[in-house]
Amino acid sequence: MKELNINVHHVTRVEGHGNITVNARNGKLEEIIWSIPESPRFFEAMFRGRSYEDVTWMTPRICGICSIAHSTASIQATEAAFGVEISEQTLLLRKLLFHAETLQSHVLHFYFLAAPDFLGVGSVFPLVDTHTEVVLRALRLKKLANDLADLIGGRKTHPLTCVVGGFAKLPEVSELKAMRQKLVQAMDDMQETVKLFKGLEIPNFTRETEYIALKDPKEYAFINGDIASTDTGSTSINSYLDITNEFCVPHSTAKFSKHNRDSYMVGALARFNNNARQLSPAAQKAAEELGLKAICHNPYMISIAQIVETIHVIEDAINLIDKLTVRGLRGEKPPVKVRAGRGIGAVEAPRGILFHDYTYDDKGILVNANCVIPTNQNHNNIQKDMETLVPEIIDQSQEEITLRLEMLVRAYDPCISCSTHFLKVKFTQ
Amino acid sequence: MNGSRTAVTWKTSLQKQKGIMTEEKIYPKVVILGIGNLLLGDEGIGIHFIQTLDKDYLRHHNAETIDGGLCPEFASLVEDASKLIIVDAVKGGKPPGTTYRLSVDDVTAGLSPANLSLHYANILDSLKLLQKLGKGPQETVILGIEPQNMDWGLKLSAEVQEKLPELQAILSREI
């Protein structure tokens, strides 16, 4: 009879630390647990008592990968609280900056973190010898994303120029035109990316679940819209607590979530499943080539949805630059009038829907804050996937089961905690 | 310092103002990468430190600072550097405020899975990746200070703050 004793401490190629435990005795599964052992950060408590200007520059420091998403959600929450209306120019620039982060994060995930699994190697290093052009292409795309973030946000990481009501510094039209050219060239790299992934075998696993993402009738939503569920339809972002329903479990320091079913998924596949028809033409073509159709219930296809979204954001970034260069850029004084109130910001971070909920007093001092991050919303779905997957593959070897589970976690691109990384050194004599 | 792949011509600012050039000196490109979290006290040493540096002095030495913050992938940020200087909080078990100058070998020799921060694995992986591709810095050093407090807070502890000039002196010998 089958005996299993899987204990993966710190799944590799994810941001932060998560553990997998599976035990089976005499062919009977006794325990399957996805657990997060890291200490919660409670940044919300640190923001309380600070002015809205401080909150604006502090929030991008919560995370290294999703800093533009935290910045945008934070600014939009403050603007909602103060009743600030932003200009068309600010909206275009904000979308363009947001695309930079989606590009940065997705390229990092599908090339550096997930591709080694599909190519049957343990990390990106062996690919330097066997797939040199693939690694160089990944670095080119990542550099392009960094340059776009730098051009609009004033820094490659942790944006500097975004403020409540607008931007503190604008790019030059000539710089935007030069960036446009690089984005057009990047489409060739993405065509090669599609060719590569088209030839790879993605594990076949299906578990129906609920998919939650922002939805905007005008476009494939990243920073605007209502909350959409494939089960229950649309809800205003102001009712986000009715969706997220966070709860604690004994084996994890991170909160779990559920809505209409036992669990739900957020992120690239959830966005695709809700909004696939609004993708750009090239992205829709790529989805077809890669065999991705809504509604897709295979979590291993998250990386494929990220590739499709990357093509969409490059194409949309080109369109946004065209709109900005035709209009011309002009300096604007952000119209901010402080008032007491509550505001909610919701954006689609690379890993899924992110909420910032702030309450300010009449002097613009933050008195209450709540941030609900996407990875926490996915933990419960990862757990339920594992509970369905393990019995299906229990006849495989322990090593194969372990790899499939690690690949499952990596597919979700979890960002468990990237807020500390000091260097520990053990000196050897 | 060896290597001048990305070398530039340098003139003093006075000569620039006067429009004359009597002396030329070639400096290879140095990237000073500050990393850390500004929200967690001494955890943000790297970022606080690069903010104290004189930009004109750096420019004259073809050195630039990058606020790497919490970025998990550094290869695409430093691939055109001849020399990389990483500045971070270093927990080496010595009294708070102790300054360090380490090589990559010093760091990897003492690391084990138990004490390896994932983010440092990413930094070392990024360097290894660039090396394999024949790109990136020919020399990397890590400068740091032993932290006192890495709890919530926007300021450095007094023990660390007073050692920033000492770390600047160490940096000036590197560029």
XYZ file of C-alpha atoms in Angstrom:
604
model
C 0.000 0.000 0.000
C 1.139 3.503 -0.787
C 3.113 5.431 1.850
C 3.821 9.129 1.344
C 5.813 11.493 3.512
C 6.339 14.759 1.658
C 7.721 17.754 3.542
C 8.828 20.588 1.318
C 10.128 23.413 3.474
C 10.431 26.667 1.542
C 9.254 25.889 -1.984
C 11.923 27.293 -4.289
C 11.462 29.809 -7.117
C 8.676 31.676 -5.318
C 8.874 34.976 -3.418
C 8.812 34.216 0.301
C 8.461 30.986 2.211
C 5.687 28.407 1.893
C 5.656 24.741 2.947
C 3.956 21.639 1.526
C 3.129 18.654 3.764
C 1.547 15.429 2.471
C 1.204 12.214 4.459
C -0.380 8.935 3.355
C -0.403 5.616 5.187
C -1.574 2.275 3.835
C -2.823 4.033 0.701
C -4.968 6.444 2.708
C -4.293 10.168 2.594
C -3.998 11.529 6.125
C -2.849 15.093 5.596
C -2.373 17.638 2.798
C -1.354 21.097 3.966
C -0.184 24.270 2.206
C 1.163 26.471 4.994
C 2.763 29.883 5.288
C 5.169 30.138 8.240
C 6.262 33.766 7.801
C 5.390 36.497 10.259
C 2.676 38.892 9.095
C 3.965 42.434 8.517
C 0.984 44.543 9.673
C 2.065 47.530 7.579
C -1.437 49.005 7.924
C -0.726 49.732 11.586
C 2.417 51.614 10.587
C 0.493 53.844 8.151
C -2.027 54.953 10.769
C -1.403 58.449 12.094
C 0.556 59.529 8.997
C -0.360 62.139 6.392
C -1.631 61.077 2.981
C 1.635 62.276 1.389
C 3.628 59.916 3.637
C 1.258 57.042 2.872
C 1.776 57.676 -0.859
C 5.556 57.205 -0.770
C 5.531 54.475 1.881
C 3.099 52.031 0.270
C 5.267 51.159 -2.775
C 7.841 49.908 -0.233
C 5.535 47.094 0.906
C 6.653 44.873 -1.955
C 9.465 44.744 -4.497
C 7.530 43.130 -7.332
C 4.121 44.733 -6.878
C 5.320 48.212 -5.859
C 3.524 49.986 -8.722
C 0.320 48.080 -7.903
C 0.540 49.068 -4.217
C 1.318 52.660 -5.219
C -1.652 52.829 -7.614
C -4.136 51.164 -5.239
C -2.973 53.479 -2.450
C -3.269 56.651 -4.521
C -6.684 55.622 -5.847
C -7.936 54.906 -2.301
C -6.781 58.362 -1.174
C -8.320 60.019 -4.238
C -11.620 58.223 -3.564
C -11.550 59.386 0.072
C -10.883 63.024 -0.908
C -13.152 63.005 -3.983
C -10.261 63.827 -6.349
C -10.969 63.578 -10.088
C -7.922 62.845 -12.231
C -7.260 64.125 -15.759
C -7.291 62.034 -18.928
C -3.498 62.526 -19.173
C -2.968 61.151 -15.654
C -5.172 58.146 -16.385
C -3.207 57.335 -19.569
C 0.153 57.672 -17.793
C -1.063 55.606 -14.840
C -2.162 52.785 -17.149
C 1.156 52.930 -18.998
C 3.144 52.732 -15.748
C 0.959 49.868 -14.554
C 1.723 47.935 -17.752
C 5.451 48.259 -16.948
C 4.964 46.309 -13.735
C 2.778 43.626 -15.329
C 5.528 43.197 -17.914
C 8.318 43.122 -15.283
C 6.552 40.574 -13.119
C 5.136 38.275 -15.803
C 8.463 37.983 -17.661
C 10.220 37.191 -14.388
C 7.684 34.481 -13.640
C 7.162 32.681 -16.926
C 10.832 32.755 -17.951
C 12.887 32.663 -14.738
C 10.586 30.864 -12.280
C 8.177 28.642 -14.268
C 9.967 27.815 -17.559
C 12.630 25.608 -15.888
C 9.799 23.285 -14.737
C 8.403 22.923 -18.242
C 11.881 22.455 -19.741
C 12.729 19.775 -17.170
C 15.554 21.558 -15.344
C 15.964 22.704 -11.770
C 16.644 26.391 -12.423
C 17.325 28.941 -15.125
C 21.102 28.229 -15.079
C 21.188 25.091 -17.241
C 19.167 27.044 -19.817
C 22.121 29.391 -20.360
C 23.932 26.498 -22.049
C 20.965 24.786 -23.732
C 18.690 27.778 -24.487
C 21.040 30.797 -24.526
C 18.782 32.857 -26.792
C 15.808 32.215 -24.499
C 17.687 33.606 -21.478
C 18.947 36.617 -23.448
C 15.391 37.265 -24.661
C 14.091 37.107 -21.088
C 16.707 39.643 -19.975
C 15.883 41.933 -22.934
C 12.176 41.913 -22.054
C 12.912 42.499 -18.382
C 15.189 45.426 -19.202
C 12.507 46.940 -21.434
C 9.999 46.691 -18.571
C 12.498 48.320 -16.175
C 13.125 51.147 -18.652
C 9.383 51.776 -19.072
C 8.930 51.879 -15.275
C 11.873 54.294 -15.041
C 10.527 56.569 -17.805
C 7.057 57.006 -16.289
C 7.615 56.239 -12.594
C 11.025 57.901 -12.234
C 12.685 54.738 -10.975
C 13.049 51.137 -12.154
C 11.596 49.893 -8.872
C 9.412 51.630 -6.267
C 7.908 54.496 -8.350
C 8.692 58.064 -7.373
C 6.644 60.344 -9.626
C 3.111 59.123 -8.857
C 1.277 61.379 -6.431
C -2.324 61.830 -5.379
C -4.064 63.613 -8.266
C -1.396 63.112 -10.925
C 2.327 62.941 -11.647
C 5.117 65.030 -10.132
C 7.259 64.667 -13.271
C 6.335 63.948 -16.864
C 8.282 62.122 -19.568
C 9.335 63.949 -22.735
C 7.412 63.165 -25.922
C 10.718 62.201 -27.567
C 11.355 59.677 -24.784
C 7.893 58.193 -25.259
C 8.519 57.843 -28.996
C 11.827 56.067 -28.375
C 10.077 53.736 -25.932
C 7.374 53.028 -28.516
C 10.002 51.759 -30.911
C 11.412 49.395 -28.284
C 7.919 48.080 -27.498
C 7.268 47.370 -31.176
C 10.542 45.415 -31.340
C 9.564 43.479 -28.199
C 6.570 42.028 -30.037
C 9.065 39.919 -32.035
C 10.453 38.547 -28.769
C 6.933 37.720 -27.627
C 6.197 35.868 -30.879
C 9.267 33.726 -30.163
C 8.012 33.262 -26.596
C 4.702 31.933 -27.896
C 6.541 29.535 -30.225
C 8.626 28.237 -27.293
C 5.721 27.661 -24.900
C 3.526 26.191 -27.647
C 5.950 23.280 -27.808
C 6.011 22.621 -24.052
C 3.882 20.120 -22.196
C 1.681 21.746 -19.556
C 0.392 19.313 -16.878
C -3.208 18.356 -17.436
C -5.234 18.987 -14.285
C -8.728 20.393 -13.908
C -10.609 21.630 -10.846
C -13.534 23.947 -11.287
C -13.404 27.006 -9.071
C -14.575 30.620 -8.906
C -12.502 33.301 -10.688
C -12.468 36.867 -9.409
C -11.013 39.915 -11.172
C -11.736 43.552 -11.975
C -14.061 44.072 -14.943
C -14.514 47.266 -16.930
C -17.003 47.440 -19.833
C -14.562 49.657 -21.780
C -11.366 47.571 -21.669
C -9.380 44.621 -20.233
C -9.287 45.916 -16.674
C -6.146 46.570 -14.666
C -6.821 49.732 -12.649
C -10.555 50.411 -13.093
C -13.892 48.647 -12.905
C -16.060 46.541 -10.607
C -15.222 43.200 -9.005
C -16.388 40.388 -11.293
C -16.938 36.757 -10.321
C -17.439 33.963 -12.839
C -20.052 32.629 -10.361
C -21.961 35.659 -9.173
C -21.361 38.561 -11.598
C -20.314 42.114 -10.711
C -20.017 43.888 -7.359
C -18.801 47.410 -6.577
C -15.262 47.618 -5.195
C -16.799 49.372 -2.188
C -18.253 45.962 -1.178
C -14.907 44.142 -1.424
C -15.205 42.745 2.115
C -18.268 40.759 0.979
C -15.986 39.104 -1.597
C -12.743 38.515 0.276
C -14.188 37.125 3.564
C -10.707 36.637 5.047
C -10.304 34.037 7.782
C -7.499 32.454 9.793
C -6.408 28.809 9.753
C -4.282 27.166 12.444
C -1.454 26.047 10.162
C -0.747 29.383 8.456
C 0.218 32.909 9.489
C -1.299 34.256 6.250
C -5.059 34.761 6.024
C -7.170 32.629 3.679
C -10.253 33.741 1.661
C -13.432 32.324 0.184
C -16.532 33.674 -1.525
C -19.181 31.634 -3.368
C -17.409 28.264 -3.111
C -14.775 26.716 -0.855
C -12.142 28.908 -2.495
C -11.523 31.271 -5.419
C -8.656 32.199 -7.724
C -7.264 35.648 -8.597
C -4.492 36.572 -11.055
C -3.785 36.237 -14.760
C -6.028 33.221 -15.357
C -8.886 34.759 -13.343
C -8.581 37.950 -15.391
C -8.489 35.942 -18.609
C -11.519 33.877 -17.596
C -13.531 37.035 -16.863
C -12.291 39.365 -19.607
C -10.771 37.310 -22.461
C -12.921 39.000 -25.125
C -11.375 42.374 -24.314
C -7.790 41.295 -25.023
C -5.893 42.988 -27.854
C -5.984 41.242 -31.266
C -2.417 39.919 -30.981
C -3.098 38.614 -27.467
C -6.281 36.838 -28.602
C -4.317 35.226 -31.434
C -1.609 34.099 -28.987
C -4.242 32.591 -26.660
C -5.627 30.599 -29.565
C -2.157 29.379 -30.590
C -1.362 28.381 -26.994
C -4.662 26.525 -26.553
C -5.996 28.859 -23.845
C -9.786 29.225 -23.886
C -12.108 30.830 -21.326
C -13.167 29.384 -18.977
C -9.977 27.391 -18.337
C -9.917 25.391 -15.075
C -6.273 24.234 -15.217
C -4.112 26.268 -12.758
C -0.920 25.176 -14.551
C -2.160 27.406 -17.415
C -1.633 30.558 -15.284
C 1.821 30.991 -16.871
C 0.223 30.746 -20.326
C -2.346 33.399 -19.357
C 0.587 35.593 -18.250
C 2.207 35.263 -21.691
C -1.075 36.254 -23.345
C -1.429 39.239 -20.995
C 2.165 40.304 -21.668
C 1.383 40.585 -25.369
C -1.750 42.539 -24.497
C 0.084 45.039 -22.278
C 2.831 45.633 -24.856
C 0.231 46.273 -27.561
C -1.825 48.481 -25.240
C 1.285 50.377 -24.088
C 1.977 51.254 -27.735
C -1.618 52.533 -28.083
C -1.340 54.560 -24.866
C 1.899 56.170 -26.054
C 0.228 57.044 -29.369
C -2.627 58.737 -27.520
C -0.212 60.657 -25.266
C 2.021 61.839 -28.097
C -0.949 62.995 -30.194
C -2.397 64.945 -27.235
C 0.999 66.297 -26.149
C 1.992 66.352 -22.482
C 1.415 69.355 -20.276
C 2.255 70.075 -16.667
C -0.768 69.813 -14.376
C -1.127 70.800 -10.754
C -2.809 67.877 -9.011
C -6.099 69.267 -7.633
C -6.104 67.831 -4.094
C -8.433 69.140 -1.379
C -8.181 67.207 1.858
C -11.403 66.096 3.553
C -12.464 63.418 6.041
C -13.736 60.200 4.525
C -13.167 56.631 3.457
C -11.884 55.508 0.058
C -11.179 52.168 -1.557
C -8.664 51.484 -4.298
C -8.710 48.235 -6.282
C -6.203 47.244 -8.975
C -5.102 44.074 -10.730
C -1.568 43.463 -9.440
C 0.294 40.857 -11.522
C -0.827 38.160 -9.027
C -4.432 39.344 -8.825
C -6.836 41.823 -7.342
C -5.385 44.076 -4.624
C -7.436 46.294 -2.302
C -6.367 49.312 -0.248
C -9.052 50.734 2.040
C -8.278 54.002 3.880
C -10.117 56.285 6.248
C -8.782 59.840 6.748
C -9.621 62.601 9.187
C -10.273 66.199 8.026
C -6.534 67.009 8.156
C -5.611 64.215 5.756
C -4.220 61.972 8.514
C -4.867 58.279 8.012
C -6.931 56.860 10.880
C -7.655 53.382 9.549
C -6.277 51.135 6.810
C -6.811 47.661 5.419
C -4.863 46.035 2.591
C -5.983 42.706 1.078
C -3.287 41.225 -1.129
C -3.820 38.765 -3.992
C -1.589 35.936 -2.800
C -3.601 35.611 0.421
C -6.755 35.266 -1.686
C -5.115 32.402 -3.612
C -3.832 30.346 -0.644
C -7.149 28.570 -0.102
C -7.413 27.741 -3.806
C -3.889 26.257 -3.753
C -4.911 24.122 -0.747
C -8.098 22.880 -2.500
C -6.155 22.172 -5.723
C -3.688 20.026 -3.758
C -6.530 18.100 -2.095
C -7.935 17.249 -5.542
C -4.619 16.691 -7.304
C -2.855 14.304 -4.904
C -5.477 11.498 -5.076
C -5.348 11.751 -8.902
C -1.579 11.231 -9.052
C -1.063 9.076 -5.966
C 0.199 6.168 -8.071
C 3.212 8.209 -9.159
C 6.482 8.211 -7.229
C 6.927 10.465 -4.215
C 9.465 12.558 -6.195
C 7.021 13.029 -9.077
C 4.171 13.976 -6.737
C 6.442 16.455 -4.944
C 7.483 18.070 -8.219
C 3.867 18.360 -9.425
C 2.888 20.040 -6.137
C 5.821 22.439 -6.254
C 4.968 23.279 -9.863
C 1.378 23.910 -8.792
C 2.475 26.408 -6.131
C 4.890 28.083 -8.553
C 2.120 28.362 -11.188
C 0.274 30.744 -8.853
C 3.386 32.965 -8.776
C 2.880 33.558 -5.048
C 4.435 36.639 -3.494
C 4.357 35.556 0.123
C 6.635 38.170 1.537
C 9.331 40.219 -0.042
C 9.596 42.889 2.577
C 12.876 41.814 4.202
C 16.116 40.422 2.852
C 18.996 41.448 5.080
C 22.146 39.419 4.587
C 23.013 36.779 7.178
C 26.662 35.832 7.092
C 28.265 32.936 8.911
C 31.972 33.621 8.900
C 34.169 30.595 8.272
C 37.666 30.495 9.748
C 39.978 48.561 -10.737
C 40.127 46.502 -13.893
C 37.991 46.587 -16.996
C 36.782 49.518 -19.062
C 34.090 48.070 -21.301
C 31.786 50.983 -20.676
C 34.430 53.599 -20.052
C 33.663 57.272 -20.652
C 35.654 60.455 -21.019
C 35.723 62.601 -17.889
C 36.293 66.304 -17.470
C 36.155 68.432 -14.343
C 33.042 70.569 -14.022
C 35.202 73.716 -14.108
C 36.724 72.650 -17.400
C 33.248 71.879 -18.666
C 32.074 75.362 -17.727
C 35.023 76.950 -19.481
C 34.586 74.748 -22.501
C 38.155 73.488 -22.350
C 39.504 70.014 -21.868
C 43.062 69.709 -20.702
C 42.934 66.353 -19.010
C 41.090 63.129 -19.694
C 40.632 60.208 -17.384
C 38.871 56.943 -18.065
C 36.657 55.378 -15.413
C 34.842 52.066 -15.832
C 31.185 52.127 -14.907
C 30.390 51.440 -11.258
C 26.876 50.669 -10.055
C 26.121 51.184 -6.365
C 23.042 49.118 -5.653
C 21.257 49.959 -2.417
C 18.804 47.331 -1.259
C 16.491 47.068 1.708
C 13.154 48.179 3.060
C 12.788 51.813 4.094
C 9.821 50.898 6.306
C 11.780 48.589 8.604
C 14.411 50.707 10.366
C 17.972 49.471 9.831
C 16.700 46.995 7.211
C 16.769 50.032 4.899
C 20.494 50.828 5.413
C 21.234 50.327 1.708
C 18.630 52.857 0.596
C 19.406 55.415 3.328
C 23.095 55.131 2.428
C 22.799 55.786 -1.316
C 20.630 58.833 -0.553
C 23.569 60.390 1.346
C 25.995 60.213 -1.593
C 27.133 63.267 -3.554
C 25.713 62.895 -7.051
C 28.358 65.162 -8.664
C 31.164 63.142 -7.096
C 29.599 59.942 -8.379
C 29.038 61.341 -11.856
C 32.690 62.356 -12.129
C 33.683 58.811 -11.278
C 31.190 57.280 -13.735
C 29.327 55.782 -10.809
C 25.561 55.640 -10.480
C 23.273 54.626 -7.670
C 20.277 52.336 -8.092
C 17.555 52.157 -5.473
C 16.966 48.420 -5.761
C 14.600 48.415 -2.788
C 13.046 44.976 -2.595
C 13.471 44.087 -6.259
C 13.899 40.302 -6.527
C 15.780 40.217 -9.839
C 18.882 42.284 -10.370
C 20.441 40.915 -13.548
C 18.619 43.357 -15.820
C 19.548 46.288 -13.561
C 23.319 45.774 -13.430
C 24.235 43.999 -16.662
C 26.181 46.982 -18.054
C 28.248 47.623 -14.893
C 31.975 46.929 -14.762
C 31.940 46.948 -11.002
C 28.982 46.371 -8.708
C 28.868 47.582 -5.120
C 25.895 46.192 -3.179
C 24.979 48.029 0.030
C 22.750 46.250 2.539
C 22.188 45.387 6.185
C 24.580 42.581 7.142
C 23.915 40.312 10.123
C 27.346 38.924 10.885
C 26.897 38.507 14.626
C 29.084 41.514 15.530
C 28.065 44.603 17.551
C 25.467 46.885 15.915
C 27.166 49.540 13.813
C 30.037 47.273 12.701
C 30.870 48.009 9.057
C 31.636 45.253 6.581
C 33.325 44.935 3.226
C 32.682 41.470 1.784
C 33.339 39.676 -1.457
C 30.800 37.386 -3.087
C 33.001 34.455 -2.036
C 32.855 35.604 1.615
C 29.080 35.499 1.422
C 28.597 32.199 -0.392
C 31.185 30.383 1.765
C 29.197 31.060 4.910
C 25.740 30.467 3.531
C 23.680 27.402 4.176
C 20.025 26.717 3.341
C 19.213 27.453 6.981
C 20.536 30.992 6.960
C 20.205 31.874 3.291
C 17.723 34.666 2.758
C 15.719 33.964 -0.366
C 16.364 37.465 -1.600
C 20.066 36.975 -1.295
C 19.761 33.758 -3.227
C 18.141 35.858 -5.947
C 20.953 38.404 -5.912
C 23.649 35.756 -6.081
C 21.668 33.912 -8.764
C 21.409 37.089 -10.814
C 25.189 37.544 -10.656
C 25.805 33.900 -11.524
C 23.437 34.165 -14.468
C 25.211 37.241 -15.853
C 28.582 35.562 -15.374
C 27.438 32.527 -17.351
C 26.237 34.806 -20.144
C 29.573 36.649 -20.196
C 27.848 39.870 -19.092
C 27.649 41.924 -15.942
C 30.209 43.200 -13.461
C 33.760 41.866 -13.447
C 34.011 42.654 -9.762
C 31.362 42.704 -7.028
C 31.745 43.825 -3.432
C 29.185 44.000 -0.656
C 29.283 46.849 1.853
C 27.091 46.822 4.909
C 26.508 47.637 8.529
C 25.377 45.352 11.354
C 21.788 46.447 12.143
C 20.457 47.309 15.582
C 16.728 47.486 14.937
C 14.741 46.061 12.024
C 11.267 46.722 13.370
C 8.781 49.248 11.921
C 10.308 52.667 11.533
C 11.488 55.148 8.930
C 14.760 56.099 10.659
C 18.061 54.342 11.192
C 19.158 53.570 14.740
C 21.778 55.901 16.236
C 24.372 53.085 16.161
C 23.950 52.687 12.406
C 23.408 56.356 11.541
C 26.747 57.395 13.054
C 28.585 54.793 10.971
C 27.377 56.093 7.586
C 30.469 58.359 7.153
C 32.715 55.355 7.838
C 30.876 53.405 5.141
C 31.205 56.377 2.770
C 34.977 56.305 3.340
C 35.053 52.598 2.510
C 33.000 53.297 -0.629
C 35.342 56.071 -1.778
C 38.205 53.563 -1.839
C 36.148 51.327 -4.132
C 35.418 53.831 -6.939
